[in-house]
Coordinates of C-alpha atoms in Angstrom, one line a residue:
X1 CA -17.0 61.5 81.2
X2 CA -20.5 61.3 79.6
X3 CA -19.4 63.3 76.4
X4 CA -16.1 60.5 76.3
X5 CA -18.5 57.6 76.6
X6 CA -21.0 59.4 73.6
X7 CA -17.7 60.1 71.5
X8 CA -16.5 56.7 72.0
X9 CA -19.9 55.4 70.7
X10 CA -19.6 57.5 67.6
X11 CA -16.3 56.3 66.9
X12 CA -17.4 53.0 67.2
X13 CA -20.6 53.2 65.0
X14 CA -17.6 53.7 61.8
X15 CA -15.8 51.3 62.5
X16 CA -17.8 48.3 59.8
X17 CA -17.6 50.7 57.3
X18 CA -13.4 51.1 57.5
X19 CA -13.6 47.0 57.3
X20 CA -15.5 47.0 53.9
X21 CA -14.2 50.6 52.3
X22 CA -10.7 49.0 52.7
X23 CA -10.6 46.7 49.8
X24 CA -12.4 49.2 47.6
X25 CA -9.4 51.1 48.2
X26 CA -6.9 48.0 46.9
X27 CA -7.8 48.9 43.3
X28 CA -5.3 52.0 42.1
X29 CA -2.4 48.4 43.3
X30 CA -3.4 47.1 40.6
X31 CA -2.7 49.7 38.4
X32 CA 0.6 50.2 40.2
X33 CA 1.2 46.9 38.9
X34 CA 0.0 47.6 35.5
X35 CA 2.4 50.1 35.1
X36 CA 5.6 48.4 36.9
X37 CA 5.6 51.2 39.5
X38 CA 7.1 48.8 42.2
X39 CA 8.0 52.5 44.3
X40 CA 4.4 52.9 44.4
X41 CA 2.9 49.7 46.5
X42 CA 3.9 50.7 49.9
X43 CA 2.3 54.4 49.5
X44 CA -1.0 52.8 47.5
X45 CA -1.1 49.4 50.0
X46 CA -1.1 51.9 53.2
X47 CA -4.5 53.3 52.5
X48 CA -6.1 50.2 52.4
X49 CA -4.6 48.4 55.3
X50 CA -5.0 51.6 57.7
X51 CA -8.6 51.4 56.9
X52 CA -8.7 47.7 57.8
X53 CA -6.7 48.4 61.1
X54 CA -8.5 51.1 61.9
X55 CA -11.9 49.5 61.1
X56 CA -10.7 46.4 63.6
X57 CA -9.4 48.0 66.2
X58 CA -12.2 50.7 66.6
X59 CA -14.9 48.0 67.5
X60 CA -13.2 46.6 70.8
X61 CA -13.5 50.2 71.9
X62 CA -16.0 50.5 75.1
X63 CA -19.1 52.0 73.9
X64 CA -22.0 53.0 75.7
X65 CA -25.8 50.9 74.0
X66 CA -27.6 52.5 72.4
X67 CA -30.6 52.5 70.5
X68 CA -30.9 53.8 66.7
X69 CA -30.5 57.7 66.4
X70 CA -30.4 59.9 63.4
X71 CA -28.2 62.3 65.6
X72 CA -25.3 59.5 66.3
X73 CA -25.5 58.7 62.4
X74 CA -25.0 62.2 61.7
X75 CA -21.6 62.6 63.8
X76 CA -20.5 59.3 62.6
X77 CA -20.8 60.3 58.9
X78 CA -18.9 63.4 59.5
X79 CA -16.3 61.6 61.3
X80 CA -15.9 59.0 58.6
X81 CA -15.3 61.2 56.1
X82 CA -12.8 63.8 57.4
X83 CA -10.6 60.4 58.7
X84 CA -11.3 59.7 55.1
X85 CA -9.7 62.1 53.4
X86 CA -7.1 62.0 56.2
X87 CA -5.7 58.9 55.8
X88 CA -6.5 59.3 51.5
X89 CA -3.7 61.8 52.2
X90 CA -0.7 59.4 52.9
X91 CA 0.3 58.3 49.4
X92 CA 0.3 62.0 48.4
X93 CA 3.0 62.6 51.3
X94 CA 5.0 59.2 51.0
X95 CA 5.4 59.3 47.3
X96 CA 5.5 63.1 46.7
X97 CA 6.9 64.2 50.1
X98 CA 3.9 66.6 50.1
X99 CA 3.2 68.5 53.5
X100 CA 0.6 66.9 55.4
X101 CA -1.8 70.1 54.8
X102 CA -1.3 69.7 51.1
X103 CA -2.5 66.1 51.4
X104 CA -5.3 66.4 53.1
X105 CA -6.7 69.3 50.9
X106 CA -5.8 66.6 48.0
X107 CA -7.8 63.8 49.7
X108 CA -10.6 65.6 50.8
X109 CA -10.7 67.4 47.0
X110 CA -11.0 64.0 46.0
X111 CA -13.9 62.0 48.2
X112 CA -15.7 65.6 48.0
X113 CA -15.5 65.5 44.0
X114 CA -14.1 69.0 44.0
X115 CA -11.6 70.1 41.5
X116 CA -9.6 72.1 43.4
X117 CA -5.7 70.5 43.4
X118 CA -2.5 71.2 45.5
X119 CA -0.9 69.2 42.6
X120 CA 1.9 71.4 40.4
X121 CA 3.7 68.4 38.1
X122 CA 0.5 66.7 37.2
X123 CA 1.8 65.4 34.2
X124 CA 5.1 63.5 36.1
X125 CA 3.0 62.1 38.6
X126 CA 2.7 58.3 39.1
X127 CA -0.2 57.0 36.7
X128 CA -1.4 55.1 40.6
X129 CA -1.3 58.6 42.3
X130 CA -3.3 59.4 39.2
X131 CA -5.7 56.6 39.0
X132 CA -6.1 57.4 42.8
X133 CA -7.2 60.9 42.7
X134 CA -9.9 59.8 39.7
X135 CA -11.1 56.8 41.8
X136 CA -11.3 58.8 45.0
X137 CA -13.9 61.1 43.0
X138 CA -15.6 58.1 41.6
X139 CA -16.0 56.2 44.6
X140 CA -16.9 59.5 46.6
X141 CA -19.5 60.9 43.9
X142 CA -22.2 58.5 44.8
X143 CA -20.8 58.3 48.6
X144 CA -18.7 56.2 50.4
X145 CA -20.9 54.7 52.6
X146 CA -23.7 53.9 49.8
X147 CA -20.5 51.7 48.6
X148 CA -20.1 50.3 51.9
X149 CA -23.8 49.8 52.3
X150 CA -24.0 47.8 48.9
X151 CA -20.9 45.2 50.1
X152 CA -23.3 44.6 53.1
X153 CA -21.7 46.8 56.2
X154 CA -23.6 46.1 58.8
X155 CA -23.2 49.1 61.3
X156 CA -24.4 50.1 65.3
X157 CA -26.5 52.1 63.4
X158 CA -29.6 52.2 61.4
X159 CA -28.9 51.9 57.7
X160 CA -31.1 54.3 56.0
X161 CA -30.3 56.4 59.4
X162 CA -26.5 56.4 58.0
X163 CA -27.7 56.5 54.3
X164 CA -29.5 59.4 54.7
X165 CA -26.9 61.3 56.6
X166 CA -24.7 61.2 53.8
X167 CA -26.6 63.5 52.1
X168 CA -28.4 61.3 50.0
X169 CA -32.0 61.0 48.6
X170 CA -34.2 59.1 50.4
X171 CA -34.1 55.7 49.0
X172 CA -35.9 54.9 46.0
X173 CA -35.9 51.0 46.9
X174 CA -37.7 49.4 50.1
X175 CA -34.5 48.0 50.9
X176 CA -31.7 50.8 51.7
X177 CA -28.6 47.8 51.0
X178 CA -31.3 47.3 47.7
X179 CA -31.0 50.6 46.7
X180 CA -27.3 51.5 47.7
X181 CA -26.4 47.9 45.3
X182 CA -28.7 49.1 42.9
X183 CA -26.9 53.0 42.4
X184 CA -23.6 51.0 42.4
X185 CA -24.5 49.2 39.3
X186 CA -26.5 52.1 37.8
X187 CA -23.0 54.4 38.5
X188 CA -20.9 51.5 36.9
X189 CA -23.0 51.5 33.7
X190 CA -23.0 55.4 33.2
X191 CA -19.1 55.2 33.8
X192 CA -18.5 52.6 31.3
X193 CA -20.6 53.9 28.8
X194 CA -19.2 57.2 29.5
X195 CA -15.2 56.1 28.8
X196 CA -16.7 54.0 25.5
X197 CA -18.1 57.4 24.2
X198 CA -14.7 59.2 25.3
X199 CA -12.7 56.7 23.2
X200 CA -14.6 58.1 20.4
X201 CA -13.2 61.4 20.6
X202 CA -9.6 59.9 20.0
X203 CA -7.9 59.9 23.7
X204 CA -6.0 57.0 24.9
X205 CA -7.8 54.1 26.8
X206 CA -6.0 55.6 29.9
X207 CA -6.9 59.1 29.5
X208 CA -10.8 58.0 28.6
X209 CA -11.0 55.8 32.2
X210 CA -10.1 59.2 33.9
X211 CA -11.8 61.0 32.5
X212 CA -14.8 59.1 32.7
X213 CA -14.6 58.1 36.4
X214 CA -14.4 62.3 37.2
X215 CA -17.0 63.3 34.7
X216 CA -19.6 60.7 35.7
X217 CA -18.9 61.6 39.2
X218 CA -18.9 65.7 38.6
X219 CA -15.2 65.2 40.1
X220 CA -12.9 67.5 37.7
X221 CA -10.2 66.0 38.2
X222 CA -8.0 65.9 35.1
X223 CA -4.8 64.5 34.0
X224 CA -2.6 67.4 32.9
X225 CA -2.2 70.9 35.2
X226 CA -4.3 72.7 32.1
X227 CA -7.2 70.5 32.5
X228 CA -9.5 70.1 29.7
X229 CA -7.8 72.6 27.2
X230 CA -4.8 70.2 27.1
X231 CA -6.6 68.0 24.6
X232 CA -7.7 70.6 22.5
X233 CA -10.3 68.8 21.5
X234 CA -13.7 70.0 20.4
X235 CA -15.5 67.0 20.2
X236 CA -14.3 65.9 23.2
X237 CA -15.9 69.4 24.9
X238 CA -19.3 68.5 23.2
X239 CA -19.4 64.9 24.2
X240 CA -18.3 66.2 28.2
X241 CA -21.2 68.6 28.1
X242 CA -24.6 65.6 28.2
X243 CA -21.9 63.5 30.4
X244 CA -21.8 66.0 33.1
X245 CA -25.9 66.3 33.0
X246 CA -25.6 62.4 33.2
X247 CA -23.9 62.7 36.3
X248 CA -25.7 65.9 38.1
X249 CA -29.6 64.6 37.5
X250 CA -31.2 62.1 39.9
X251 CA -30.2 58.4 39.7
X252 CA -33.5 57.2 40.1
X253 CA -34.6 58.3 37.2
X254 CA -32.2 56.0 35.5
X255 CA -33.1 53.3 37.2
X256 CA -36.7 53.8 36.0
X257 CA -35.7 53.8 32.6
X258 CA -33.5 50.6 33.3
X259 CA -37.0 48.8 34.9
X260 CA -39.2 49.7 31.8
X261 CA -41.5 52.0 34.3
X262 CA -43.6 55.1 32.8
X263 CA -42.8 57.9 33.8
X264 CA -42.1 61.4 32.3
X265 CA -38.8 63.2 32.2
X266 CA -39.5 66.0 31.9
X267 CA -42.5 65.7 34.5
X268 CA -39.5 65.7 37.2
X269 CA -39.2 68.8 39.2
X270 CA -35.9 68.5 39.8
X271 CA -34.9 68.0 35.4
X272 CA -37.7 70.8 34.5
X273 CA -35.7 73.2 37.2
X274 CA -32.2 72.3 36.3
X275 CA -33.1 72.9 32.6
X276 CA -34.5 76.2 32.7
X277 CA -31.9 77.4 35.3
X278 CA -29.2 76.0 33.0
X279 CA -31.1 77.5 30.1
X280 CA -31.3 81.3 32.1
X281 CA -27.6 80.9 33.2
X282 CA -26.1 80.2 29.5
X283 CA -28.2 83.6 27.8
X284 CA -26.9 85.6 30.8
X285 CA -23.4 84.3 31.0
X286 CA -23.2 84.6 26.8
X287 CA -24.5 88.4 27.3
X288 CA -22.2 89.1 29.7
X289 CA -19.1 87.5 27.9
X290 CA -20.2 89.5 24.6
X291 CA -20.9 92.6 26.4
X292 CA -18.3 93.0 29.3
X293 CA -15.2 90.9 28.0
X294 CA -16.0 91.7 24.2
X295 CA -15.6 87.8 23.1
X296 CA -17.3 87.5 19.5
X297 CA -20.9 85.3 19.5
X298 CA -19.1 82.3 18.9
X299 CA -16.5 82.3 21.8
X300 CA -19.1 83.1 24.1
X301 CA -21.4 80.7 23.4
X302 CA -18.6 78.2 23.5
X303 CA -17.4 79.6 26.8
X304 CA -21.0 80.1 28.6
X305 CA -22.1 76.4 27.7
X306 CA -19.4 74.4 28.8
X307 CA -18.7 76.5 31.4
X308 CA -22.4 76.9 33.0
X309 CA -23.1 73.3 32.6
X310 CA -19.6 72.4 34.6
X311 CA -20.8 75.2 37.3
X312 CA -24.3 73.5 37.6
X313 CA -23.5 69.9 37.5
X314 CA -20.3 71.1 40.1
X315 CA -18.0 69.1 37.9
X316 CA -15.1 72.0 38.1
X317 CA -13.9 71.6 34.2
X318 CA -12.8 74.8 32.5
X319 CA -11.8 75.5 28.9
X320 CA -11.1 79.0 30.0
X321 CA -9.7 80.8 32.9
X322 CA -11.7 83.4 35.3
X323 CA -9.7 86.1 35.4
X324 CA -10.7 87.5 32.1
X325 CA -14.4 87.7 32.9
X326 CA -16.2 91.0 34.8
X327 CA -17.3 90.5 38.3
X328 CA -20.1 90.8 37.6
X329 CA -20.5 87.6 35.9
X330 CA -18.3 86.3 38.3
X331 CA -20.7 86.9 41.1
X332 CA -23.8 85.4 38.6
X333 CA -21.8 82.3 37.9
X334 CA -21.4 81.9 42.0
X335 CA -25.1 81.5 42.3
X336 CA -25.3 79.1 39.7
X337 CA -22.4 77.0 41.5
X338 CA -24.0 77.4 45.1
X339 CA -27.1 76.0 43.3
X340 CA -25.5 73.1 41.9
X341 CA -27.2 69.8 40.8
X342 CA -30.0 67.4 42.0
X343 CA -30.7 65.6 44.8
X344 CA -29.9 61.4 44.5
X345 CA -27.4 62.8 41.6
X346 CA -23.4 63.1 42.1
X347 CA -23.7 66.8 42.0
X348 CA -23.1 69.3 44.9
X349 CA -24.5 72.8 45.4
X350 CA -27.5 73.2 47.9
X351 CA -29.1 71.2 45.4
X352 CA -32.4 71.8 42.9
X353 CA -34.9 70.1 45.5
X354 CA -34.7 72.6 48.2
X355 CA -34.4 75.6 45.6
X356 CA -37.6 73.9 44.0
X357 CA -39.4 73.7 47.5
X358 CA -38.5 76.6 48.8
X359 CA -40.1 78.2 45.7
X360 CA -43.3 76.1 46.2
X361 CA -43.5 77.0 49.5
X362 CA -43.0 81.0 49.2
X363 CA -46.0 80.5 46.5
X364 CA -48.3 78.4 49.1
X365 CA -47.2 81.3 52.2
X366 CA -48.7 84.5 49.1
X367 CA -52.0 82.3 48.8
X368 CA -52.1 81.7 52.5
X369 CA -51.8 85.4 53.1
X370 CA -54.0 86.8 50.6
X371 CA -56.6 84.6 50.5
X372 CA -59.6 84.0 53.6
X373 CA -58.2 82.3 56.4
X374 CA -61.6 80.4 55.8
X375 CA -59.9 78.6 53.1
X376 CA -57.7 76.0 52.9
X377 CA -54.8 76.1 50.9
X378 CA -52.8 72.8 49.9
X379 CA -49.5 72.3 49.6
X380 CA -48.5 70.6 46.6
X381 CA -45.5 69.2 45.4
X382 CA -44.8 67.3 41.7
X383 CA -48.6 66.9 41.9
X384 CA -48.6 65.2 46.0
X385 CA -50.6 67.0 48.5
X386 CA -48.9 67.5 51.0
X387 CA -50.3 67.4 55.1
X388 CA -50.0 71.7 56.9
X389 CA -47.6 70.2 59.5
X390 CA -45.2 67.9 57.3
X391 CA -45.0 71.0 54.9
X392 CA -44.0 73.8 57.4
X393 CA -41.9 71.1 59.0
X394 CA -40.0 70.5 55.9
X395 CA -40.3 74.4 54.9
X396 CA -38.4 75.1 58.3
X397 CA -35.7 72.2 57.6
X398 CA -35.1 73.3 53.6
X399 CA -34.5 77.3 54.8
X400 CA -32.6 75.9 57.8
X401 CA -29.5 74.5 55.6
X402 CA -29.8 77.2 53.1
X403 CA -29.4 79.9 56.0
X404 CA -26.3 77.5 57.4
X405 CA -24.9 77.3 53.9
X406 CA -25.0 81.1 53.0
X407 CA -23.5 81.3 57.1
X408 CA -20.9 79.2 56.2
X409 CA -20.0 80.7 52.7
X410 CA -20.0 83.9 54.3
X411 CA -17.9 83.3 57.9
X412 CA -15.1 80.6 55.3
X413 CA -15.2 83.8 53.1
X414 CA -14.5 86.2 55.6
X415 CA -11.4 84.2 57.0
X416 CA -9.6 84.0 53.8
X417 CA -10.5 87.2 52.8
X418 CA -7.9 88.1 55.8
X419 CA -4.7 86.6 54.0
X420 CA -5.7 86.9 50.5
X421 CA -3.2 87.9 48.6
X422 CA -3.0 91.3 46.8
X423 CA -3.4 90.1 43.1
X424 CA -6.8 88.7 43.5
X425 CA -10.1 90.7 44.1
X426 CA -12.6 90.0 46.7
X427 CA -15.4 88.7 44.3
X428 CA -12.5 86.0 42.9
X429 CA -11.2 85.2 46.5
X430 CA -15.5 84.5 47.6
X431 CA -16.0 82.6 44.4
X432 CA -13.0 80.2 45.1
X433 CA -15.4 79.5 48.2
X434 CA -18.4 79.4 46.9
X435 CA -17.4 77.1 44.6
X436 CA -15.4 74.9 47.6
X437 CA -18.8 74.5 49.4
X438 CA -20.4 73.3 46.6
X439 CA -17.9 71.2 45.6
X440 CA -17.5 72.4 42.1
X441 CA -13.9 73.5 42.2
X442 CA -14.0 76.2 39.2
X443 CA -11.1 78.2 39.9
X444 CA -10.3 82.0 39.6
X445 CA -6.7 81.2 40.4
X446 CA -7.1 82.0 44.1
X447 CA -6.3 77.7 44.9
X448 CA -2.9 76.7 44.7
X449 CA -0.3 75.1 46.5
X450 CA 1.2 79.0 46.8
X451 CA -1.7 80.3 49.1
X452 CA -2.1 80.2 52.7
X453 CA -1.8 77.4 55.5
X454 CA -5.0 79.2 57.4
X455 CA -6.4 79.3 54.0
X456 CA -6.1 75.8 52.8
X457 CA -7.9 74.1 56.1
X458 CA -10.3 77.1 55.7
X459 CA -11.1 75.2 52.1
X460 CA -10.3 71.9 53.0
X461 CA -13.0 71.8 56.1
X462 CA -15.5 74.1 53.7
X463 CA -15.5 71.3 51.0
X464 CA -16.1 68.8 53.7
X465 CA -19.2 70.7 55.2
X466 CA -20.5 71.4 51.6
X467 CA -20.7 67.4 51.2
X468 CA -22.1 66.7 53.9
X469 CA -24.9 69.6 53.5
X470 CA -23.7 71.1 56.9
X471 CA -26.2 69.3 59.1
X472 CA -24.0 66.6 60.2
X473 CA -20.8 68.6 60.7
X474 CA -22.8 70.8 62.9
X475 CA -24.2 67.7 64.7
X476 CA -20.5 66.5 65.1
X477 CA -19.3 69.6 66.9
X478 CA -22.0 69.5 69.5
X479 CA -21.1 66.2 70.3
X480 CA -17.1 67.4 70.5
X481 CA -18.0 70.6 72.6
X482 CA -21.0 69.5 74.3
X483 CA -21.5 65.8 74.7
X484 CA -25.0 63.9 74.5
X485 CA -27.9 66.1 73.5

């Protein structure tokens, strides 16, 4: 009875936030209307108004009080998202008679921002069903709930409790409905600016909003079952390649720019890592394409760019196809996807903060341990001293979701591994999940609408725990299988 009454109160804590993500979901009905695809209202108009019921009918629930906990914001911001992607599912099944599975892996592909698609007949698909897979990875790239958060849901629980449990920076404004209104506009103005530049390159006003809703958002959703090389465009791959970064480095460094304040660029942690990782991964990746697949110097360096900036930013694009490269590079490219981006970015991956602090915090343990135990040692980080405690607090927390993240890579890994099929190798069947977890969607051919039932909600609950950075789907399941902590 106690676990019902904490469940109940979990489920209640969403139920603001279905009220105000419902008419952010009305938009792709317009472009049902745009395009006179009367067959497509019902499908498109049941999202929305499920999310409104759903949101007004949770609330009269019995709940049990409570006061603010960062554990209850947890389990109601894993619970949000998986009915998000749930019910994000429907028009997929009423409009393609998809299976249910198929959906579901389609709507949580597209609030995750990974690239991954159960889609075959891309380019016969209704431009709403389009439009709704591209907004999906919009609105999910900077999080649903920082949407929510900047129409003014006011939730049980404690905003920056539930803004933080979306994986998010902490916020960069006093106010967390400040800052969640504030990355809304900052995300609108990259976006536009984004399709503007993309017009340049000659695609179609319709093609250029796609496009730059899932490359702003390091979504990868494309258009056409061939992705990117459909276009066969060159400038168009250039252009892509500073719009992904865009997308993948901290937000709050734009809005700095945007209020005039000094600051250095290149004085970020976060930008000084991502560039010399990006820098590291491109030489190696160009090596190996030259040395193991025998590509000329030109190819490769086409190839290990665009491709090791899409891996890094997690935006999923390819202009080539896996299969041709050696496993070994296959196995380096997995590292730079489990990386990913930064933190208050649209990117996924374990992110560049905790690599960054997990360095600076091996270097503080050497000097600790070699120096007298008379002296002490601080711990700095982007010049901050930072308190013994707080640091080996927040040293514990960083190598505690790295150690959940390689867990999870390796147990999701180890289950498909089971019913993989013959003509794909165990380094391309791992890499499909690496690359799930960070939500990057690169694909070695492994995901497709030909591979397992096991194996699909294998992926679709991998992507789900790679958004959330684990911690809160873990926090969800204790609450299932245990009840109050």
């Amino acid at each position: 009875m106690q676990r019902l009454r904490y469940l109940s109160t979990i489920v209640s804590d969403v139920g603001d936030l279905f009220v105000f993500v419902a008419p952010v979901t009305c938009v792709p009905l317009l472009v049902a209307l745009l395009y006179a695809e009367w067959e497509m209202l019902i499908p498109m108009a049941a999202v929305p108004v499920i999310f409104f019921l759903i949101g007004v009918v949770i609330p009269s629930l019995p709940r049990q009080e409570r006061g603010f906990r960062l554990s209850t914001a947890f389990c109601s911001v894993a619970l949000f998202w998986f009915a998000c992607a749930v019910v994000s599912g429907i028009p997929f099944m009423l409009a393609l008679n998809m299976s249910f599975t198929d959906a579901v892996f389609e709507g949580m592909a597209g609030w995750t921002g990974t690239a991954f698609t159960m889609m075959v007949s891309l380019d016969t698909t209704p431009h709403a069903l389009l439009f709704w897979r591209s907004y999906m990875q919009w609105v999910g790239g900077i999080g649903i709930i920082a949407f929510a958060i900047a129409l003014g849901s006011s939730t049980g629980l404690s905003r920056s409790k539930i803004f933080r449990s979306e994986s998010r920076d902490e916020p960069f404004l006093p106010s967390v409905m400040n800052t969640g209104r504030r990355l809304v506009k900052i995300y609108a103005l990259l976006t536009f600016i984004a399709i503007g530049l993309i017009l340049f390159t000659g695609l179609s006003l319709w093609e250029a909003v796609n496009l730059g809703l899932t490359t702003i958002s390091t979504g990868g959703f494309t258009l056409h079952p061939d992705g990117i090389l459909h276009y066969n465009n060159f400038a168009l791959e250039l252009l892509l390649i500073p719009l992904m970064i865009v997308g993948a480095l901290p937000f709050k460094l734009y809005y700095l720019v945007i209020e005039n304040r000094r600051f250095s660029l290149f004085g970020d942690m976060q930008v000084k890592l991502f560039l010399i990782i990006l820098a590291i991964a491109t030489a190696v990746v160009t090596y190996d394409l030259i040395f193991f697949t025998n590509l000329g110097l030109g190819a490769a360096l086409h190839q290990a760019i665009f491709m090791t900036v899409s891996a890094m930013t997690t935006t999923g694009y390819q202009i080539t196809g896996l299969h041709s490269w050696a496993d070994v590079t296959i196995l380096f490219f997995a590292l730079v996807v489990f990386i990913g981006g930064a933190a208050g970015s649209t990117a996924g991956g374990i992110k560049l903060n905790r690599v960054g602090f997990a360095f600076q915090a091996l270097f503080w343990w050497f000097q600790r341990v070699f120096l007298s135990g008379k002296v002490l040692i601080p711990f700095r980080i982007e010049g901050r001293i930072i308190p013994k405690a707080m640091a080996e607090l927040e040293t514990a927390k960083n190598m505690l979701i790295i150690i959940l993240s390689v867990g999870t890579v390796a147990i999701a890994s180890l289950i498909v591994i089971q019913f993989n099929a013959s003509s794909y190798s165990v380094t391309e069947t791992a890499f499909s999940i690496v690359s799930a977890f960070s939500n990057c969607g690169i694909n070695t051919g492994y995901v497709s609408p030909a591979m397992p039932v096991i194996s699909k909600w294998v992926f679709i609950i991998t992507m789900w725990i790679g958004r959330l950075e684990v911690i809160p789907v873990v926090m969800l399941l204790i609450a299932v299988f245990k009840g109050e902590d």
